[in-house]
């Protein structure tokens, strides 16, 4: 520990919130070993790339970044370079990386990341290179230190892996099968966060609605939400991601009656065409999805609903795409993440012959984004003149005279207020919409 005094690490993370949380755990382990975080890559003693492989462009960026630090390693042979995360779990990827970048010191997958301190010490003691990628998930390891980026809101993983095998998606192959954390471990972690002053948690899992499978005594996601909602001092509970085939009426009901449970649901639709949904192996039709949205809106009238959409999945015709556009207009999403379909080796859709050409994909993507943007802008305008509760996260990135935070339903608000209100809940009057965010002033934050 002592010999790491003044030693620094730099970590770069690609991909989803799960990966961000994994990086916070890697940071926690390094901090425990005496390391300090730096944001200057050139200064670091350890550089970690925590990778994602959901889409091809994420992978290209990782290759570019590893290549770019070759010169650093030549200048400083003691520099330790680590590549971790989902990309490493792909078949053949470790070999590719070692061949392309033989100077990488540690390659570590997603299932054994808790062994990172051991590997780091072994490298420091002279071992040349460590490549350790476990094909299968092991038991959930509890109690790892976490160095969180925010001191106001935290991610809490409630389950790992995915059993769904959507035909485009690599996640089940790199994150393994579903396994849930015990409710008492989750509760303990959240209570500790609250004691430290955290106000909001986001429960994470690839498909949180199937939480609890295999646990004894029996528990489902709705039960877990009820239990967490009782934690005193916790102001906000959010969760992601929900799979439309598994989001139960019971969960919708619990949210509608909840105290800290926020009126925000991320419900990836992926496509508005039932034919595409079938080929994607999503297990719901367009009408079933729309029924679910109707139920949510009936029970939680002020719910904000967000989604993920893929354009250009193999075989998608102009008619299929028009159905996606129609669905987007019907649901009136509050925000949406849009993706160009990306071929992933090892997934069933990789083999499909009817791939959509790049130009058509981009054209549809642009039309979709335009449609979504106009809906989001229109919805944000309805907030002008309204009072909202904001959890203050810090100083605005674009204007240091303003504070920034989010509403219960996830809208970004920049506003004039008291700097002492960072970390607190504040009532804010919205002056005007700025398109994708809201501008306001604190009503009373003393
Ligand atoms: N191509 C494009 N988007 C993808 N996603 C997952 N796999 C792919 C892929 N191969 C998107 C889905 C998912 C989100 C996290 O990433 O929309 O919900
Ligand atoms: Fe991928 Fe589908 Fe699992 Fe989500 S539910 S992680 S899209 S396989």
PDB file of N, CA and C and ligand atoms in Angstrom, residues 162 164-166 168-169 171-172 206 243 270 282, ligand 2:
ATOM      1  N   UNK A 162     -27.751 -11.607 -18.643  1.00  0.00           N
ATOM      2  CA  UNK A 162     -29.013 -11.539 -19.382  1.00  0.00           C
ATOM      3  C   UNK A 162     -29.312 -12.896 -20.001  1.00  0.00           C
ATOM      4  N   UNK A 164     -31.877 -13.235 -22.329  1.00  0.00           N
ATOM      5  CA  UNK A 164     -32.865 -13.005 -23.380  1.00  0.00           C
ATOM      6  C   UNK A 164     -32.433 -13.311 -24.807  1.00  0.00           C
ATOM      7  N   UNK A 165     -31.186 -13.157 -25.097  1.00  0.00           N
ATOM      8  CA  UNK A 165     -30.689 -13.460 -26.438  1.00  0.00           C
ATOM      9  C   UNK A 165     -31.470 -12.777 -27.561  1.00  0.00           C
ATOM     10  N   UNK A 166     -31.618 -11.472 -27.478  1.00  0.00           N
ATOM     11  CA  UNK A 166     -32.132 -10.721 -28.621  1.00  0.00           C
ATOM     12  C   UNK A 166     -31.132 -10.968 -29.753  1.00  0.00           C
ATOM     13  N   UNK A 168     -29.732  -9.469 -32.119  1.00  0.00           N
ATOM     14  CA  UNK A 168     -28.693  -8.493 -32.503  1.00  0.00           C
ATOM     15  C   UNK A 168     -27.646  -8.312 -31.419  1.00  0.00           C
ATOM     16  N   UNK A 169     -27.892  -8.835 -30.208  1.00  0.00           N
ATOM     17  CA  UNK A 169     -27.176  -8.356 -29.024  1.00  0.00           C
ATOM     18  C   UNK A 169     -26.079  -9.304 -28.530  1.00  0.00           C
ATOM     19  N   UNK A 171     -24.573  -8.891 -25.554  1.00  0.00           N
ATOM     20  CA  UNK A 171     -24.489  -8.850 -24.085  1.00  0.00           C
ATOM     21  C   UNK A 171     -24.572 -10.233 -23.416  1.00  0.00           C
ATOM     22  N   UNK A 172     -25.551 -11.081 -23.784  1.00  0.00           N
ATOM     23  CA  UNK A 172     -25.631 -12.383 -23.096  1.00  0.00           C
ATOM     24  C   UNK A 172     -24.367 -13.223 -23.263  1.00  0.00           C
ATOM     25  N   UNK A 206     -29.533  -5.746 -16.687  1.00  0.00           N
ATOM     26  CA  UNK A 206     -29.901  -5.764 -18.119  1.00  0.00           C
ATOM     27  C   UNK A 206     -31.402  -5.913 -18.262  1.00  0.00           C
ATOM     28  N   UNK A 243     -37.449  -4.755 -19.571  1.00  0.00           N
ATOM     29  CA  UNK A 243     -37.801  -5.406 -20.837  1.00  0.00           C
ATOM     30  C   UNK A 243     -39.332  -5.417 -20.940  1.00  0.00           C
ATOM     31  N   UNK A 270     -37.091  -0.947 -29.372  1.00  0.00           N
ATOM     32  CA  UNK A 270     -36.175  -1.411 -30.449  1.00  0.00           C
ATOM     33  C   UNK A 270     -36.747  -1.229 -31.848  1.00  0.00           C
ATOM     34  N   UNK A 282     -37.802 -10.532 -29.533  1.00  0.00           N
ATOM     35  CA  UNK A 282     -38.135  -9.670 -28.391  1.00  0.00           C
ATOM     36  C   UNK A 282     -39.348 -10.176 -27.589  1.00  0.00           C
TER      37      UNK A 282
HETATM   38 FE1  LIG B   2     -29.241  -7.410 -25.069  1.00  0.00          FE
HETATM   39 FE2  LIG B   2     -31.825  -8.088 -25.276  1.00  0.00          FE
HETATM   40 FE3  LIG B   2     -30.413  -8.761 -23.063  1.00  0.00          FE
HETATM   41 FE4  LIG B   2     -31.037  -6.187 -23.506  1.00  0.00          FE
HETATM   42  S1  LIG B   2     -32.510  -7.866 -23.151  1.00  0.00           S
HETATM   43  S2  LIG B   2     -29.017  -7.010 -22.884  1.00  0.00           S
HETATM   44  S3  LIG B   2     -30.940  -6.047 -25.734  1.00  0.00           S
HETATM   45  S4  LIG B   2     -30.079  -9.519 -25.151  1.00  0.00           S
END
